Amino acid sequence: MINRRQVLASGLSFAAGASVLTLAGGAAFAQGQPVKVGFLMPLTGSAGKIGNWMLDGSRVAVDEINKNGGILGRPIELVLEDTQAQAKLGVDGFRKLVDVNNSPVIITGFTAVTMAIAPLSEQSKTYLLTASTASPVVRGVSKYLQSTWMFEDEGVRLILPYAKAQLGVKRLAVMTLVSDLGKSLSDAVKKQWAAQGEQLVGEETHQAMEPNFRPSLLKLLTTRPDAIYITNSTGKESAQIIKQSRDLGYKGAFLSFGALESPDVANLGDVAENCFYTVPNYDPQSGNAKTQAFIAAFKEKMNREPGVHEANHYDVIYLIKQVSEDVIKSGGTLNGETFRNQFQKKYGTFEGAASKYQFDFSDGSVLRATILKTVKGGNFVKVADLV
């Protein structure tokens, strides 16, 4: 685990023996009961960059909330555990957050980790919120889990008809990660492509953290695909697949989902052009007041432009704030069970900086407006509204 796992991302400081807890921003609270929100995400390893993007969005929200009185006078304490997107580290981190920190709510993500801790969430009645779990295998795995990111079989359903009609894709191939996520997305691609009256021309598999994709790509490229769907959830590996394919002479398109919006892919520059992916409709150019307030606050604190992943996690923190306040106002004790009950009672929909969320509590899924984006000159650019 990284040494930062119990860092207070909100910038809180404690004086030994003091009766008041004071924020860097000047707000003060009666000491004793911060709301400890777990952040169980990859902060190092192949998914560490995107995990830190997500953490930045959470930090901005925590700072704002604490500077304005916290959760009815209780500060949010963001407690970090690094999973490296690995199941075992996720389980270890979950147990620390529950047994040591008594976190009623944990922000988590990535399929392997989410699947590993889902049974533990039911045993401990700890509520899980994920804005970064793409695999549809997560549907319904725990009544204490809710996604704020659409499961990507929905993204596949949207992108493939567009690829056929607008990009002229006839010959489609898949690079399948050997994992629950990879298999579920590969299955979704096959099903949706068949619904378009087509069959895949090829499929190759690869292991996680594989450094050399060229042998698999050489086989796949012999099928002469117009497009290759990438099922990988880490930007580093997706960037390697794209770069190595281009090195082998492939000039066709790549299709994927929101994990492609990664600094590793952006850093490829022109090499990453002709890549297309689905992502929730976070529009920095919109006149939405919440969106613009978030962007201004994020730029002031982080000195860079935020993307969809930062916006999603900013929204998750505000969702936690609102539900927690409702629990406390109703006279209940804030824990995973009361959080779940209040959430499902009142928040079938939620308006955030990233978009509107429509939750399905029966299986932990969510529906959001979705757009298609591409890479141009190292930037992620909207192409079309899909729904």
Short mmCIF file of C-alpha atoms in Angstrom, two decimals:
data_model
loop_
_atom_site.label_atom_id
_atom_site.label_comp_id
_atom_site.label_asym_id
_atom_site.label_seq_id
_atom_site.Cartn_x
_atom_site.Cartn_y
_atom_site.Cartn_z
CA MET A 1 0.00 0.00 0.00
CA ILE A 2 1.18 3.52 -0.61
CA ASN A 3 2.13 5.65 2.36
CA ARG A 4 -0.64 8.11 1.51
CA ARG A 5 -3.47 5.76 2.29
CA GLN A 6 -4.67 7.78 5.26
CA VAL A 7 -3.86 11.20 3.82
CA LEU A 8 -6.73 13.64 4.26
CA ALA A 9 -7.32 14.69 0.71
CA SER A 10 -9.47 17.55 1.94
CA GLY A 11 -6.49 19.38 3.43
CA LEU A 12 -7.68 19.01 7.04
CA SER A 13 -5.20 19.39 9.89
CA PHE A 14 -5.53 18.16 13.49
CA ALA A 15 -3.91 19.62 16.58
CA ALA A 16 -3.22 17.06 19.29
CA GLY A 17 -5.62 17.48 22.19
CA ALA A 18 -7.46 20.34 20.50
CA SER A 19 -11.21 20.63 20.74
CA VAL A 20 -11.60 22.14 17.28
CA LEU A 21 -10.70 20.76 13.87
CA THR A 22 -9.65 23.52 11.45
CA LEU A 23 -9.55 23.41 7.66
CA ALA A 24 -6.89 25.02 5.53
CA GLY A 25 -9.67 27.18 4.11
CA GLY A 26 -10.57 28.51 7.56
CA ALA A 27 -13.80 26.67 8.42
CA ALA A 28 -13.94 25.06 11.86
CA PHE A 29 -15.80 22.03 13.18
CA ALA A 30 -16.46 20.48 16.54
CA GLN A 31 -13.89 17.71 16.75
CA GLY A 32 -14.82 14.06 16.87
CA GLN A 33 -16.90 12.84 13.95
CA PRO A 34 -15.55 13.36 10.45
CA VAL A 35 -17.34 11.38 7.77
CA LYS A 36 -14.67 8.97 6.58
CA VAL A 37 -15.16 8.21 2.89
CA GLY A 38 -12.95 5.46 1.52
CA PHE A 39 -11.18 5.96 -1.80
CA LEU A 40 -10.26 2.44 -2.93
CA MET A 41 -8.72 3.01 -6.33
CA PRO A 42 -5.50 2.48 -8.34
CA LEU A 43 -3.07 5.24 -7.45
CA THR A 44 0.06 3.51 -8.76
CA GLY A 45 0.63 0.85 -11.42
CA SER A 46 -0.68 0.75 -14.97
CA ALA A 47 -3.99 2.41 -14.03
CA GLY A 48 -2.43 4.85 -11.57
CA LYS A 49 -2.60 7.89 -13.83
CA ILE A 50 -6.31 7.66 -14.41
CA GLY A 51 -6.86 6.81 -10.75
CA ASN A 52 -5.10 10.02 -9.74
CA TRP A 53 -7.22 11.98 -12.22
CA MET A 54 -10.26 10.60 -10.42
CA LEU A 55 -8.75 11.45 -7.05
CA ASP A 56 -8.20 15.05 -8.17
CA GLY A 57 -11.90 15.42 -8.95
CA SER A 58 -12.82 14.02 -5.53
CA ARG A 59 -10.38 16.35 -3.78
CA VAL A 60 -11.85 19.45 -5.38
CA ALA A 61 -15.33 18.48 -4.17
CA VAL A 62 -14.10 17.62 -0.66
CA ASP A 63 -12.33 20.98 -0.36
CA GLU A 64 -15.44 22.87 -1.49
CA ILE A 65 -17.74 21.01 0.86
CA ASN A 66 -15.47 21.34 3.89
CA LYS A 67 -14.90 25.04 3.31
CA ASN A 68 -18.68 25.45 3.39
CA GLY A 69 -19.34 23.57 6.62
CA GLY A 70 -18.95 19.95 5.57
CA ILE A 71 -21.81 17.53 6.04
CA LEU A 72 -23.98 19.43 8.55
CA GLY A 73 -20.87 20.47 10.45
CA ARG A 74 -18.96 17.23 9.98
CA PRO A 75 -15.92 17.37 7.68
CA ILE A 76 -15.37 14.79 4.97
CA GLU A 77 -12.17 12.83 5.46
CA LEU A 78 -11.07 11.08 2.26
CA VAL A 79 -9.10 7.96 3.22
CA LEU A 80 -6.95 6.50 0.44
CA GLU A 81 -6.12 2.88 -0.32
CA ASP A 82 -4.17 1.97 -3.47
CA THR A 83 -5.48 -1.11 -5.31
CA GLN A 84 -3.29 -0.92 -8.44
CA ALA A 85 -6.52 -2.28 -10.02
CA GLN A 86 -5.69 -5.69 -8.48
CA ALA A 87 -8.26 -7.81 -6.65
CA LYS A 88 -6.04 -8.84 -3.71
CA LEU A 89 -4.95 -5.29 -2.96
CA GLY A 90 -8.56 -4.23 -3.27
CA VAL A 91 -9.66 -6.76 -0.65
CA ASP A 92 -6.83 -5.73 1.70
CA GLY A 93 -7.70 -2.05 1.27
CA PHE A 94 -11.42 -2.69 1.77
CA ARG A 95 -10.80 -4.44 5.07
CA LYS A 96 -8.66 -1.57 6.35
CA LEU A 97 -11.24 1.00 5.35
CA VAL A 98 -14.02 -0.94 7.10
CA ASP A 99 -12.22 -2.42 10.13
CA VAL A 100 -9.83 0.45 10.92
CA ASN A 101 -11.44 3.56 9.47
CA ASN A 102 -15.12 2.58 9.81
CA SER A 103 -15.94 4.04 6.40
CA PRO A 104 -19.70 3.75 5.73
CA VAL A 105 -19.22 4.51 2.03
CA ILE A 106 -16.33 3.56 -0.25
CA ILE A 107 -15.61 4.94 -3.71
CA THR A 108 -14.11 2.15 -5.80
CA GLY A 109 -13.77 0.92 -9.36
CA PHE A 110 -12.21 -1.40 -11.95
CA THR A 111 -13.85 -4.74 -12.51
CA ALA A 112 -11.41 -7.10 -10.76
CA VAL A 113 -11.49 -5.06 -7.57
CA THR A 114 -15.23 -4.46 -7.65
CA MET A 115 -16.02 -8.14 -8.13
CA ALA A 116 -13.64 -9.12 -5.32
CA ILE A 117 -15.08 -6.75 -2.72
CA ALA A 118 -18.77 -6.99 -3.67
CA PRO A 119 -19.43 -9.98 -1.35
CA LEU A 120 -17.58 -8.19 1.46
CA SER A 121 -19.80 -5.14 1.05
CA GLU A 122 -22.87 -7.27 1.72
CA GLN A 123 -21.27 -8.97 4.73
CA SER A 124 -20.23 -5.67 6.32
CA LYS A 125 -23.14 -3.57 4.97
CA THR A 126 -20.69 -1.07 3.52
CA TYR A 127 -21.98 0.94 0.57
CA LEU A 128 -19.91 1.01 -2.63
CA LEU A 129 -20.09 3.72 -5.30
CA THR A 130 -18.19 3.24 -8.54
CA ALA A 131 -17.67 5.71 -11.37
CA SER A 132 -15.12 3.56 -13.17
CA THR A 133 -16.41 -0.01 -13.49
CA ALA A 134 -17.24 -0.75 -17.11
CA SER A 135 -18.01 -4.46 -17.15
CA PRO A 136 -21.64 -5.61 -17.25
CA VAL A 137 -20.67 -8.66 -15.13
CA VAL A 138 -20.91 -6.27 -12.17
CA ARG A 139 -24.68 -5.91 -12.63
CA GLY A 140 -26.46 -7.09 -9.50
CA VAL A 141 -23.38 -8.50 -7.70
CA SER A 142 -24.23 -6.66 -4.48
CA LYS A 143 -27.25 -4.75 -3.20
CA TYR A 144 -24.70 -2.45 -1.58
CA LEU A 145 -23.16 -1.36 -4.89
CA GLN A 146 -24.26 1.39 -7.25
CA SER A 147 -22.48 2.43 -10.42
CA THR A 148 -22.48 6.01 -11.70
CA TRP A 149 -20.70 4.89 -14.91
CA MET A 150 -22.75 3.10 -17.56
CA PHE A 151 -21.81 -0.55 -18.04
CA GLU A 152 -20.16 -0.74 -21.40
CA ASP A 153 -22.44 -3.25 -23.07
CA GLU A 154 -24.60 -0.11 -23.39
CA GLY A 155 -21.67 1.71 -25.02
CA VAL A 156 -21.14 -1.18 -27.43
CA ARG A 157 -24.84 -1.05 -28.34
CA LEU A 158 -24.40 2.60 -29.28
CA ILE A 159 -21.01 2.70 -30.98
CA LEU A 160 -21.26 -0.25 -33.37
CA PRO A 161 -24.28 0.97 -35.38
CA TYR A 162 -22.52 4.33 -35.69
CA ALA A 163 -19.29 2.65 -36.78
CA LYS A 164 -21.09 0.73 -39.51
CA ALA A 165 -23.27 3.57 -40.77
CA GLN A 166 -20.99 6.59 -40.32
CA LEU A 167 -17.43 5.22 -40.32
CA GLY A 168 -18.02 2.62 -43.01
CA VAL A 169 -16.83 -0.30 -40.88
CA LYS A 170 -17.64 -3.66 -42.44
CA ARG A 171 -14.81 -5.83 -41.15
CA LEU A 172 -14.58 -5.69 -37.35
CA ALA A 173 -12.03 -7.41 -35.10
CA VAL A 174 -11.56 -7.47 -31.31
CA MET A 175 -8.55 -7.39 -29.01
CA THR A 176 -9.86 -9.13 -25.90
CA LEU A 177 -8.31 -8.74 -22.46
CA VAL A 178 -8.31 -12.04 -20.54
CA SER A 179 -10.56 -10.87 -17.69
CA ASP A 180 -14.21 -10.55 -16.73
CA LEU A 181 -14.25 -7.14 -18.38
CA GLY A 182 -12.58 -8.31 -21.58
CA LYS A 183 -14.84 -11.32 -22.03
CA SER A 184 -18.05 -9.42 -21.27
CA LEU A 185 -17.20 -6.66 -23.74
CA SER A 186 -16.10 -9.15 -26.38
CA ASP A 187 -19.41 -10.99 -25.95
CA ALA A 188 -21.30 -7.70 -26.23
CA VAL A 189 -19.42 -6.78 -29.42
CA LYS A 190 -20.21 -10.14 -31.01
CA LYS A 191 -23.88 -9.90 -30.07
CA GLN A 192 -24.31 -6.32 -31.29
CA TRP A 193 -22.31 -6.87 -34.48
CA ALA A 194 -24.50 -9.87 -35.27
CA ALA A 195 -27.53 -7.64 -34.71
CA GLN A 196 -26.05 -5.42 -37.43
CA GLY A 197 -26.05 -8.44 -39.75
CA GLU A 198 -22.26 -8.88 -39.53
CA GLN A 199 -19.72 -11.31 -38.08
CA LEU A 200 -16.31 -10.60 -36.60
CA VAL A 201 -13.40 -11.19 -38.92
CA GLY A 202 -11.01 -11.89 -36.07
CA GLU A 203 -10.37 -11.94 -32.32
CA GLU A 204 -7.13 -12.19 -30.35
CA THR A 205 -6.68 -12.30 -26.59
CA HIS A 206 -3.99 -10.85 -24.35
CA GLN A 207 -3.08 -10.86 -20.67
CA ALA A 208 -3.13 -7.83 -18.39
CA MET A 209 0.13 -5.85 -18.26
CA GLU A 210 1.40 -7.58 -21.39
CA PRO A 211 4.23 -5.45 -22.84
CA ASN A 212 4.33 -6.83 -26.38
CA PHE A 213 1.12 -7.14 -28.40
CA ARG A 214 2.80 -7.59 -31.77
CA PRO A 215 2.38 -11.40 -32.12
CA SER A 216 -1.38 -11.11 -31.50
CA LEU A 217 -1.67 -8.02 -33.68
CA LEU A 218 0.13 -9.68 -36.59
CA LYS A 219 -2.48 -12.46 -36.54
CA LEU A 220 -5.34 -10.00 -36.20
CA LEU A 221 -4.15 -7.75 -39.02
CA THR A 222 -4.13 -10.66 -41.47
CA THR A 223 -7.95 -10.50 -41.28
CA ARG A 224 -7.82 -6.99 -42.80
CA PRO A 225 -10.12 -5.28 -40.26
CA ASP A 226 -11.60 -1.85 -40.91
CA ALA A 227 -11.74 -1.37 -37.14
CA ILE A 228 -10.46 -3.06 -33.98
CA TYR A 229 -12.46 -2.88 -30.74
CA ILE A 230 -10.15 -2.62 -27.70
CA THR A 231 -11.60 -4.07 -24.47
CA ASN A 232 -8.76 -2.92 -22.21
CA SER A 233 -9.50 -0.71 -19.19
CA THR A 234 -6.03 0.80 -18.75
CA GLY A 235 -4.83 3.64 -20.95
CA LYS A 236 -1.23 2.46 -20.92
CA GLU A 237 -2.05 -0.89 -22.53
CA SER A 238 -4.55 0.63 -24.97
CA ALA A 239 -1.87 3.11 -26.04
CA GLN A 240 0.59 0.26 -26.58
CA ILE A 241 -1.93 -1.61 -28.73
CA ILE A 242 -2.56 1.48 -30.84
CA LYS A 243 1.13 2.36 -31.22
CA GLN A 244 2.25 -1.18 -32.04
CA SER A 245 -0.59 -1.59 -34.56
CA ARG A 246 0.46 1.61 -36.31
CA ASP A 247 4.07 0.44 -36.31
CA LEU A 248 2.88 -2.69 -38.11
CA GLY A 249 1.20 -0.58 -40.78
CA TYR A 250 -2.42 -0.66 -39.61
CA LYS A 251 -4.28 2.47 -40.73
CA GLY A 252 -7.83 1.50 -39.73
CA ALA A 253 -9.96 2.69 -36.85
CA PHE A 254 -9.94 1.73 -33.19
CA LEU A 255 -13.15 1.56 -31.18
CA SER A 256 -13.43 1.48 -27.39
CA PHE A 257 -15.06 3.03 -24.32
CA GLY A 258 -14.22 5.76 -21.81
CA ALA A 259 -11.02 4.15 -20.52
CA LEU A 260 -9.43 5.32 -23.78
CA GLU A 261 -9.62 8.89 -22.48
CA SER A 262 -6.23 8.55 -20.83
CA PRO A 263 -3.01 10.61 -20.79
CA ASP A 264 -1.16 7.64 -22.27
CA VAL A 265 -3.39 7.75 -25.35
CA ALA A 266 -3.31 11.54 -25.59
CA ASN A 267 0.49 11.47 -25.49
CA LEU A 268 0.52 9.41 -28.71
CA GLY A 269 -0.46 12.56 -30.61
CA ASP A 270 -1.26 11.96 -34.27
CA VAL A 271 -0.69 8.21 -33.85
CA ALA A 272 -3.96 8.02 -31.89
CA GLU A 273 -6.08 9.67 -34.54
CA ASN A 274 -8.89 7.57 -36.01
CA CYS A 275 -9.72 6.26 -32.53
CA PHE A 276 -13.35 6.51 -31.39
CA TYR A 277 -14.93 5.77 -28.04
CA THR A 278 -18.13 6.21 -26.06
CA VAL A 279 -18.24 8.31 -22.92
CA PRO A 280 -20.91 9.98 -20.77
CA ASN A 281 -21.92 13.40 -22.03
CA TYR A 282 -19.74 15.69 -19.97
CA ASP A 283 -19.62 18.89 -22.04
CA PRO A 284 -17.16 21.59 -20.88
CA GLN A 285 -18.68 23.98 -23.46
CA SER A 286 -22.19 23.73 -22.08
CA GLY A 287 -23.88 26.58 -20.24
CA ASN A 288 -24.74 24.26 -17.33
CA ALA A 289 -24.04 26.21 -14.13
CA LYS A 290 -22.86 23.15 -12.18
CA THR A 291 -20.50 22.16 -14.97
CA GLN A 292 -18.98 25.61 -15.24
CA ALA A 293 -18.62 25.98 -11.45
CA PHE A 294 -16.82 22.65 -11.31
CA ILE A 295 -14.45 23.55 -14.14
CA ALA A 296 -13.56 26.89 -12.55
CA ALA A 297 -12.92 25.31 -9.15
CA PHE A 298 -10.90 22.48 -10.63
CA LYS A 299 -8.68 24.77 -12.72
CA GLU A 300 -8.04 27.01 -9.73
CA LYS A 301 -6.95 24.10 -7.52
CA MET A 302 -5.24 21.77 -10.04
CA ASN A 303 -4.04 24.26 -12.66
CA ARG A 304 -5.26 22.14 -15.57
CA GLU A 305 -8.42 21.35 -17.49
CA PRO A 306 -10.61 18.57 -16.04
CA GLY A 307 -12.05 15.69 -18.04
CA VAL A 308 -14.98 13.35 -17.63
CA HIS A 309 -13.27 11.16 -15.00
CA GLU A 310 -12.57 14.13 -12.73
CA ALA A 311 -16.14 15.39 -13.21
CA ASN A 312 -17.59 11.96 -12.41
CA HIS A 313 -15.74 11.73 -9.10
CA TYR A 314 -16.55 15.30 -8.19
CA ASP A 315 -20.21 14.32 -8.60
CA VAL A 316 -19.79 11.18 -6.48
CA ILE A 317 -18.55 13.24 -3.53
CA TYR A 318 -21.52 15.61 -3.81
CA LEU A 319 -23.88 12.65 -4.04
CA ILE A 320 -22.37 11.27 -0.83
CA LYS A 321 -22.81 14.67 0.83
CA GLN A 322 -26.47 14.96 -0.08
CA VAL A 323 -27.43 11.43 0.90
CA SER A 324 -25.45 11.63 4.15
CA GLU A 325 -27.16 14.89 5.10
CA ASP A 326 -30.55 13.32 4.51
CA VAL A 327 -29.66 10.40 6.79
CA ILE A 328 -28.51 12.72 9.56
CA LYS A 329 -31.49 15.07 9.21
CA SER A 330 -33.85 12.11 9.53
CA GLY A 331 -32.27 11.26 12.88
CA GLY A 332 -30.49 8.15 11.68
CA THR A 333 -26.95 6.99 12.33
CA LEU A 334 -24.83 7.29 9.20
CA ASN A 335 -23.71 3.85 8.08
CA GLY A 336 -23.80 1.77 4.92
CA GLU A 337 -27.31 0.50 5.58
CA THR A 338 -28.89 3.89 6.31
CA PHE A 339 -26.99 5.43 3.39
CA ARG A 340 -28.35 2.75 1.05
CA ASN A 341 -31.90 3.15 2.30
CA GLN A 342 -31.90 6.95 1.94
CA PHE A 343 -30.17 6.85 -1.45
CA GLN A 344 -32.70 4.45 -2.92
CA LYS A 345 -35.62 6.26 -1.31
CA LYS A 346 -34.83 9.70 -2.70
CA TYR A 347 -32.23 9.65 -5.49
CA GLY A 348 -33.56 7.80 -8.50
CA THR A 349 -32.01 10.65 -10.46
CA PHE A 350 -29.18 13.05 -9.64
CA GLU A 351 -28.05 16.20 -11.43
CA GLY A 352 -24.28 16.69 -11.34
CA ALA A 353 -21.51 18.61 -13.03
CA ALA A 354 -20.84 15.73 -15.44
CA SER A 355 -24.40 14.91 -16.44
CA LYS A 356 -27.76 13.66 -15.24
CA TYR A 357 -27.71 10.22 -13.65
CA GLN A 358 -30.69 7.87 -13.78
CA PHE A 359 -30.11 5.00 -11.34
CA ASP A 360 -31.51 1.49 -11.54
CA PHE A 361 -31.29 0.18 -7.98
CA SER A 362 -32.45 -3.30 -9.00
CA ASP A 363 -29.05 -4.11 -10.52
CA GLY A 364 -26.78 -1.18 -9.62
CA SER A 365 -26.68 0.22 -13.16
CA VAL A 366 -27.13 3.76 -14.43
CA LEU A 367 -28.24 5.44 -17.63
CA ARG A 368 -26.61 8.66 -18.84
CA ALA A 369 -26.57 10.63 -22.06
CA THR A 370 -23.68 9.29 -24.14
CA ILE A 371 -21.45 10.87 -26.78
CA LEU A 372 -18.82 9.66 -29.22
CA LYS A 373 -15.35 11.18 -28.95
CA THR A 374 -12.12 10.92 -30.91
CA VAL A 375 -8.49 12.00 -30.54
CA LYS A 376 -7.24 15.03 -32.47
CA GLY A 377 -3.77 16.46 -31.96
CA GLY A 378 -3.49 14.87 -28.55
CA ASN A 379 -6.90 16.21 -27.44
CA PHE A 380 -10.15 14.37 -26.83
CA VAL A 381 -12.86 15.85 -29.05
CA LYS A 382 -16.60 15.25 -29.29
CA VAL A 383 -17.80 13.77 -32.57
CA ALA A 384 -21.50 13.08 -32.08
CA ASP A 385 -24.36 12.62 -29.61
CA LEU A 386 -25.33 8.95 -29.48
CA VAL A 387 -28.27 9.17 -27.06
#
